[in-house]
CSV table of N, CA and C in Angstrom, one decimal:
chain,number,residue,atom,x,y,z
A,86,ARG,N,108.5,-18.4,20.3
A,86,ARG,CA,108.6,-18.6,21.7
A,86,ARG,C,108.4,-17.3,22.5
A,87,ASP,N,109.0,-16.2,22.0
A,87,ASP,CA,108.9,-14.9,22.7
A,87,ASP,C,107.5,-14.4,22.6
A,88,ALA,N,106.8,-14.7,21.5
A,88,ALA,CA,105.4,-14.2,21.4
A,88,ALA,C,104.5,-15.0,22.4
A,89,ARG,N,104.7,-16.2,22.6
A,89,ARG,CA,103.9,-17.0,23.6
A,89,ARG,C,104.2,-16.5,24.9
A,90,ARG,N,105.5,-16.1,25.2
A,90,ARG,CA,105.8,-15.6,26.6
A,90,ARG,C,105.2,-14.3,26.8
A,91,ASP,N,105.2,-13.4,25.7
A,91,ASP,CA,104.5,-12.1,25.8
A,91,ASP,C,103.0,-12.3,26.1
A,92,GLU,N,102.4,-13.2,25.3
A,92,GLU,CA,100.9,-13.5,25.5
A,92,GLU,C,100.6,-13.9,26.9
A,93,ALA,N,101.5,-14.9,27.4
A,93,ALA,CA,101.3,-15.3,28.8
A,93,ALA,C,101.5,-14.2,29.8
A,94,SER,N,102.4,-13.4,29.6
A,94,SER,CA,102.6,-12.2,30.5
A,94,SER,C,101.5,-11.2,30.4
A,95,SER,N,100.9,-11.0,29.2
A,95,SER,CA,99.8,-10.2,29.1
A,95,SER,C,98.6,-10.7,29.8
A,96,ARG,N,98.3,-12.0,29.6
A,96,ARG,CA,97.2,-12.7,30.3
A,96,ARG,C,97.3,-12.6,31.8
A,97,ALA,N,98.6,-12.7,32.3
A,97,ALA,CA,98.8,-12.6,33.7
A,97,ALA,C,98.5,-11.2,34.2
A,98,ARG,N,98.9,-10.2,33.5
A,98,ARG,CA,98.6,-8.8,33.8
A,98,ARG,C,97.1,-8.5,33.8
A,99,LEU,N,96.4,-9.1,32.9
A,99,LEU,CA,95.0,-8.8,32.7
A,99,LEU,C,94.1,-9.6,33.6
A,100,ALA,N,94.6,-10.7,34.2
A,100,ALA,CA,93.8,-11.6,35.0
A,100,ALA,C,93.1,-10.8,36.1
A,101,PRO,N,93.8,-10.0,36.9
A,101,PRO,CA,93.1,-9.3,38.0
A,101,PRO,C,92.0,-8.3,37.5
A,102,LEU,N,92.2,-7.7,36.4
A,102,LEU,CA,91.2,-6.8,35.9
A,102,LEU,C,90.0,-7.6,35.4
A,103,ARG,N,90.2,-8.8,34.8
A,103,ARG,CA,89.1,-9.7,34.4
A,103,ARG,C,88.3,-10.1,35.6
A,104,ARG,N,89.0,-10.5,36.7
A,104,ARG,CA,88.3,-10.9,37.9
A,104,ARG,C,87.5,-9.7,38.5
A,105,GLU,N,88.1,-8.5,38.5
A,105,GLU,CA,87.3,-7.4,39.0
A,105,GLU,C,86.1,-7.1,38.2
A,106,LEU,N,86.3,-7.2,36.8
A,106,LEU,CA,85.1,-7.0,36.0
A,106,LEU,C,84.0,-8.0,36.3
A,107,GLU,N,84.4,-9.3,36.5
A,107,GLU,CA,83.4,-10.3,36.8
A,107,GLU,C,82.7,-10.0,38.2
A,108,GLN,N,83.5,-9.5,39.1
A,108,GLN,CA,82.9,-9.2,40.4
A,108,GLN,C,81.9,-8.0,40.3
A,109,LEU,N,82.4,-7.0,39.5
A,109,LEU,CA,81.5,-5.8,39.3
A,109,LEU,C,80.2,-6.2,38.7
A,110,GLU,N,80.3,-7.1,37.7
A,110,GLU,CA,79.1,-7.5,36.9
A,110,GLU,C,78.2,-8.3,37.9
A,111,ALA,N,78.7,-9.1,38.7
A,111,ALA,CA,77.9,-9.9,39.7
A,111,ALA,C,77.2,-9.0,40.7
A,112,ARG,N,78.0,-8.0,41.2
A,112,ARG,CA,77.4,-7.0,42.2
A,112,ARG,C,76.3,-6.2,41.5
A,113,LEU,N,76.6,-5.7,40.3
A,113,LEU,CA,75.6,-5.0,39.5
A,113,LEU,C,74.3,-5.7,39.3
A,114,ALA,N,74.4,-7.0,39.0
A,114,ALA,CA,73.2,-7.9,38.9
A,114,ALA,C,72.5,-8.0,40.2
A,115,GLU,N,73.2,-8.1,41.3
A,115,GLU,CA,72.6,-8.2,42.6
A,115,GLU,C,71.9,-6.9,42.9
A,116,LEU,N,72.5,-5.8,42.6
A,116,LEU,CA,71.9,-4.5,42.9
A,116,LEU,C,70.7,-4.2,42.0
A,117,ALA,N,70.7,-4.7,40.8
A,117,ALA,CA,69.5,-4.6,40.0
A,117,ALA,C,68.3,-5.4,40.6
A,118,ARG,N,68.6,-6.6,41.2
A,118,ARG,CA,67.5,-7.3,41.9
A,118,ARG,C,67.1,-6.6,43.1
A,119,GLU,N,68.0,-6.1,43.9
A,119,GLU,CA,67.6,-5.4,45.1
A,119,GLU,C,66.8,-4.1,44.7
A,120,ARG,N,67.2,-3.4,43.7
A,120,ARG,CA,66.4,-2.2,43.2
A,120,ARG,C,65.0,-2.6,42.8
A,121,ALA,N,64.9,-3.7,42.1
A,121,ALA,CA,63.5,-4.2,41.7
A,121,ALA,C,62.6,-4.5,42.9
A,122,ALA,N,63.2,-5.1,43.9
A,122,ALA,CA,62.5,-5.4,45.1
A,122,ALA,C,62.1,-4.2,45.9
A,123,VAL,N,62.9,-3.2,46.0
A,123,VAL,CA,62.6,-1.9,46.6
A,123,VAL,C,61.5,-1.2,45.9
A,124,GLU,N,61.7,-1.1,44.6
A,124,GLU,CA,60.7,-0.4,43.7
A,124,GLU,C,59.4,-1.1,43.8
A,125,ALA,N,59.3,-2.4,43.9
A,125,ALA,CA,58.1,-3.1,44.0
A,125,ALA,C,57.4,-2.8,45.4
A,126,ARG,N,58.2,-2.7,46.4
A,126,ARG,CA,57.7,-2.3,47.7
A,126,ARG,C,57.2,-0.9,47.7
A,127,LEU,N,57.9,0.0,47.0
A,127,LEU,CA,57.5,1.4,46.8
A,127,LEU,C,56.2,1.5,46.1
A,128,ALA,N,56.0,0.6,45.2
A,128,ALA,CA,54.7,0.7,44.4
A,128,ALA,C,53.5,0.1,45.1
A,129,ASP,N,53.8,-0.6,46.2
A,129,ASP,CA,52.7,-1.2,47.0
A,129,ASP,C,52.2,-0.2,48.0
A,130,PRO,N,50.9,0.1,47.9
A,130,PRO,CA,50.3,1.0,48.9
A,130,PRO,C,50.4,0.6,50.3
A,131,ALA,N,50.5,-0.7,50.6
A,131,ALA,CA,50.6,-1.2,52.0
A,131,ALA,C,52.0,-0.7,52.6
A,132,SER,N,53.0,-0.4,51.7
A,132,SER,CA,54.2,0.0,52.2
A,132,SER,C,54.2,1.4,52.9
A,133,TYR,N,53.1,2.1,52.7
A,133,TYR,CA,53.0,3.4,53.2
A,133,TYR,C,52.2,3.5,54.4
A,134,SER,N,51.9,2.4,55.1
A,134,SER,CA,51.0,2.4,56.3
A,134,SER,C,51.7,3.0,57.5
A,135,GLY,N,53.0,2.8,57.6
A,135,GLY,CA,53.8,3.4,58.7
A,135,GLY,C,54.2,4.7,58.4
A,136,PRO,N,54.5,5.6,59.4
A,136,PRO,CA,54.9,6.9,59.1
A,136,PRO,C,56.3,7.1,58.5
A,137,ASP,N,57.2,6.2,58.7
A,137,ASP,CA,58.5,6.3,58.2
A,137,ASP,C,58.9,5.2,57.2
A,138,ALA,N,58.0,4.3,56.8
A,138,ALA,CA,58.2,3.2,56.0
A,138,ALA,C,58.7,3.7,54.6
A,139,HIS,N,58.0,4.7,54.0
A,139,HIS,CA,58.4,5.1,52.7
A,139,HIS,C,59.7,5.8,52.7
A,140,ARG,N,60.1,6.5,53.8
A,140,ARG,CA,61.4,7.2,53.9
A,140,ARG,C,62.5,6.1,53.9
A,141,GLU,N,62.3,5.1,54.7
A,141,GLU,CA,63.4,4.0,54.7
A,141,GLU,C,63.5,3.4,53.3
A,142,LEU,N,62.4,3.1,52.6
A,142,LEU,CA,62.5,2.6,51.3
A,142,LEU,C,63.2,3.6,50.4
A,143,GLY,N,62.9,4.9,50.5
A,143,GLY,CA,63.6,5.9,49.7
A,143,GLY,C,65.1,5.9,49.9
A,144,ARG,N,65.5,5.8,51.2
A,144,ARG,CA,66.9,5.7,51.6
A,144,ARG,C,67.6,4.5,50.9
A,145,GLN,N,66.9,3.4,51.0
A,145,GLN,CA,67.5,2.2,50.4
A,145,GLN,C,67.6,2.3,48.9
A,146,HIS,N,66.6,2.9,48.3
A,146,HIS,CA,66.7,3.1,46.8
A,146,HIS,C,67.8,4.0,46.4
A,147,ALA,N,68.0,5.1,47.2
A,147,ALA,CA,69.0,6.0,46.9
A,147,ALA,C,70.4,5.4,47.1
A,148,ALA,N,70.5,4.6,48.2
A,148,ALA,CA,71.8,3.9,48.4
A,148,ALA,C,72.1,2.9,47.3
A,149,ILE,N,71.2,2.2,46.9
A,149,ILE,CA,71.4,1.2,45.8
A,149,ILE,C,71.7,2.0,44.5
A,150,GLN,N,71.1,3.1,44.2
A,150,GLN,CA,71.3,3.9,43.1
A,150,GLN,C,72.8,4.5,43.1
A,151,ALA,N,73.2,4.9,44.2
A,151,ALA,CA,74.6,5.5,44.3
A,151,ALA,C,75.6,4.5,44.1
A,152,GLU,N,75.4,3.3,44.7
A,152,GLU,CA,76.4,2.2,44.6
A,152,GLU,C,76.4,1.7,43.1
A,153,THR,N,75.2,1.7,42.5
A,153,THR,CA,75.2,1.2,41.1
A,153,THR,C,76.0,2.2,40.2
A,154,GLU,N,75.8,3.5,40.4
A,154,GLU,CA,76.5,4.5,39.7
A,154,GLU,C,78.0,4.4,39.8
A,155,ARG,N,78.4,4.2,41.1
A,155,ARG,CA,79.9,4.1,41.4
A,155,ARG,C,80.4,2.9,40.7
A,156,LEU,N,79.7,1.7,40.7
A,156,LEU,CA,80.2,0.5,40.2
A,156,LEU,C,80.3,0.5,38.6
A,157,GLU,N,79.2,1.2,38.0
A,157,GLU,CA,79.1,1.3,36.6
A,157,GLU,C,80.3,2.2,36.1
A,158,ALA,N,80.6,3.2,36.9
A,158,ALA,CA,81.8,4.1,36.4
A,158,ALA,C,83.0,3.3,36.4
A,159,ARG,N,83.3,2.5,37.5
A,159,ARG,CA,84.4,1.6,37.5
A,159,ARG,C,84.4,0.6,36.4
A,160,TRP,N,83.3,0.0,36.1
A,160,TRP,CA,83.1,-1.0,35.0
A,160,TRP,C,83.5,-0.3,33.7
A,161,LEU,N,83.1,0.9,33.5
A,161,LEU,CA,83.4,1.6,32.2
A,161,LEU,C,84.9,1.9,32.1
A,162,GLU,N,85.5,2.2,33.3
A,162,GLU,CA,87.0,2.4,33.3
A,162,GLU,C,87.7,1.2,32.9
A,163,LEU,N,87.3,0.0,33.4
A,163,LEU,CA,88.0,-1.2,33.1
A,163,LEU,C,87.7,-1.8,31.7
A,164,GLY,N,86.4,-1.6,31.3
A,164,GLY,CA,86.0,-2.1,30.0
A,164,GLY,C,86.7,-1.5,28.8
């Protein structure tokens, strides 16, 4: 009986961490899709028609990369 109670207590303590891991993984997948879309636009010569278009894409790519690195670090901490 004590073992089952300890297991239940352990599951209850770990539940928020599991939820956070799931949320991190979902956001990382979303960022991967966003990065692929930005990289596809960066590879398209038509994206360079305006004077600032490539700069904005570069900023978006950098922001995605920074968030990805931050979330991956947190994922590693939890994993």
